mmCIF file of C-alpha atoms in Angstrom:
data_model
loop_
_atom_site.group_PDB
_atom_site.id
_atom_site.type_symbol
_atom_site.label_atom_id
_atom_site.label_comp_id
_atom_site.label_asym_id
_atom_site.label_seq_id
_atom_site.Cartn_x
_atom_site.Cartn_y
_atom_site.Cartn_z
ATOM 1 C CA UNK A 1 101.849 114.182 52.192
ATOM 2 C CA UNK A 2 103.165 114.475 56.219
ATOM 3 C CA UNK A 3 105.728 112.567 58.188
ATOM 4 C CA UNK A 4 106.258 112.116 61.346
ATOM 5 C CA UNK A 5 108.966 111.551 63.740
ATOM 6 C CA UNK A 6 110.399 110.882 66.972
ATOM 7 C CA UNK A 7 113.491 112.855 67.607
ATOM 8 C CA UNK A 8 115.142 112.735 71.296
ATOM 9 C CA UNK A 9 116.083 115.929 72.688
ATOM 10 C CA UNK A 10 119.305 116.622 74.549
ATOM 11 C CA UNK A 11 117.794 117.027 78.116
ATOM 12 C CA UNK A 12 115.931 113.667 77.453
ATOM 13 C CA UNK A 13 112.381 114.815 75.952
ATOM 14 C CA UNK A 14 111.085 113.878 72.737
ATOM 15 C CA UNK A 15 110.500 115.965 70.106
ATOM 16 C CA UNK A 16 107.434 115.463 67.586
ATOM 17 C CA UNK A 17 108.965 116.911 64.075
ATOM 18 C CA UNK A 18 106.424 117.061 61.045
ATOM 19 C CA UNK A 19 107.524 117.134 57.625
ATOM 20 C CA UNK A 20 104.729 117.930 55.377
ATOM 21 C CA UNK A 21 105.417 117.848 51.587
ATOM 22 C CA UNK A 22 102.736 119.849 49.396
ATOM 23 C CA UNK A 23 102.776 119.583 45.416
ATOM 24 C CA UNK A 24 106.513 119.706 45.968
ATOM 25 C CA UNK A 25 106.431 122.506 48.973
ATOM 26 C CA UNK A 26 108.251 121.095 52.099
ATOM 27 C CA UNK A 27 108.037 122.050 55.551
ATOM 28 C CA UNK A 28 108.954 121.492 58.792
ATOM 29 C CA UNK A 29 107.594 121.540 62.280
ATOM 30 C CA UNK A 30 108.996 120.654 65.636
ATOM 31 C CA UNK A 31 106.994 120.594 69.237
ATOM 32 C CA UNK A 32 110.121 122.140 71.301
ATOM 33 C CA UNK A 33 109.962 125.512 73.111
ATOM 34 C CA UNK A 34 112.031 126.721 69.550
ATOM 35 C CA UNK A 35 109.763 124.644 67.222
ATOM 36 C CA UNK A 36 106.562 125.793 68.562
ATOM 37 C CA UNK A 37 107.222 129.006 67.442
ATOM 38 C CA UNK A 38 108.205 128.703 63.939
ATOM 39 C CA UNK A 39 112.577 129.130 64.366
ATOM 40 C CA UNK A 40 115.157 127.087 63.555
ATOM 41 C CA UNK A 41 115.552 123.933 65.652
ATOM 42 C CA UNK A 42 117.978 120.929 66.100
ATOM 43 C CA UNK A 43 115.571 119.125 65.759
ATOM 44 C CA UNK A 44 114.657 120.280 62.179
ATOM 45 C CA UNK A 45 117.717 120.412 61.147
ATOM 46 C CA UNK A 46 118.136 116.959 62.304
ATOM 47 C CA UNK A 47 115.470 115.305 60.043
ATOM 48 C CA UNK A 48 117.211 118.056 57.096
ATOM 49 C CA UNK A 49 120.522 116.274 57.902
ATOM 50 C CA UNK A 50 119.175 112.831 58.190
ATOM 51 C CA UNK A 51 116.747 112.583 54.924
ATOM 52 C CA UNK A 52 120.037 114.269 52.852
ATOM 53 C CA UNK A 53 122.234 111.374 54.332
ATOM 54 C CA UNK A 54 120.045 108.689 53.510
ATOM 55 C CA UNK A 55 119.418 107.690 57.093
ATOM 56 C CA UNK A 56 115.313 108.433 56.208
ATOM 57 C CA UNK A 57 114.208 107.233 53.103
ATOM 58 C CA UNK A 58 110.553 107.528 53.375
ATOM 59 C CA UNK A 59 110.890 111.168 51.191
ATOM 60 C CA UNK A 60 112.022 111.531 47.830
ATOM 61 C CA UNK A 61 115.574 112.944 48.318
ATOM 62 C CA UNK A 62 115.518 114.074 44.967
ATOM 63 C CA UNK A 63 112.056 116.125 45.072
ATOM 64 C CA UNK A 64 113.725 117.369 48.424
ATOM 65 C CA UNK A 65 116.914 118.099 47.182
ATOM 66 C CA UNK A 66 115.485 120.688 45.124
ATOM 67 C CA UNK A 67 112.857 122.245 47.355
ATOM 68 C CA UNK A 68 113.143 126.040 48.735
ATOM 69 C CA UNK A 69 113.503 124.248 52.451
ATOM 70 C CA UNK A 70 116.575 122.284 51.088
ATOM 71 C CA UNK A 71 118.451 125.239 49.137
ATOM 72 C CA UNK A 72 118.049 127.070 52.167
ATOM 73 C CA UNK A 73 118.822 124.790 54.525
ATOM 74 C CA UNK A 74 122.058 124.433 52.417
ATOM 75 C CA UNK A 75 123.134 127.470 51.457
ATOM 76 C CA UNK A 76 122.559 128.433 55.649
ATOM 77 C CA UNK A 77 124.977 125.344 56.545
ATOM 78 C CA UNK A 78 127.526 127.125 54.017
ATOM 79 C CA UNK A 79 126.829 130.400 55.570
ATOM 80 C CA UNK A 80 127.918 129.143 59.215
ATOM 81 C CA UNK A 81 130.836 127.381 57.684
ATOM 82 C CA UNK A 82 132.256 130.482 56.551
ATOM 83 C CA UNK A 83 130.931 132.449 59.519
ATOM 84 C CA UNK A 84 132.961 129.456 61.112
ATOM 85 C CA UNK A 85 136.593 130.653 59.184
ATOM 86 C CA UNK A 86 135.798 133.955 59.276
ATOM 87 C CA UNK A 87 136.138 133.948 62.777
ATOM 88 C CA UNK A 88 139.139 131.961 62.807
ATOM 89 C CA UNK A 89 140.779 134.612 60.592
ATOM 90 C CA UNK A 90 140.243 137.456 62.885
ATOM 91 C CA UNK A 91 141.372 135.938 66.048
ATOM 92 C CA UNK A 92 144.907 134.570 64.183
ATOM 93 C CA UNK A 93 145.142 138.012 62.925
ATOM 94 C CA UNK A 94 143.864 139.646 66.591
ATOM 95 C CA UNK A 95 146.813 137.280 68.055
ATOM 96 C CA UNK A 96 149.196 138.769 65.398
ATOM 97 C CA UNK A 97 148.408 142.683 66.189
ATOM 98 C CA UNK A 98 148.388 142.306 69.940
ATOM 99 C CA UNK A 99 152.330 140.524 69.010
ATOM 100 C CA UNK A 100 153.360 143.432 67.399
ATOM 101 C CA UNK A 101 151.816 145.995 70.022
ATOM 102 C CA UNK A 102 153.835 144.256 72.440
ATOM 103 C CA UNK A 103 157.327 144.549 70.535
#
């Protein structure tokens, strides 16, 4: 089954995001520059977030949650959150080192 969504871009453009589901396998495509090359884009991510939050309910959330697409997306979000925490830790430790070095 194919689901078609119109997504507003940040520059006022409207992009078409297509979610394809075939026997529990989900794929996303987007008409934006990044999406047209198969890259992750905020428009595709927005569709995933809307499915997970229940704002899009024409897709079976229970089927989607077990899909490879969803599992990898959630894993990426967790890794991004960990990375942000590590960046904060590095800044904090750098500031401490600079204070000690300055005497």
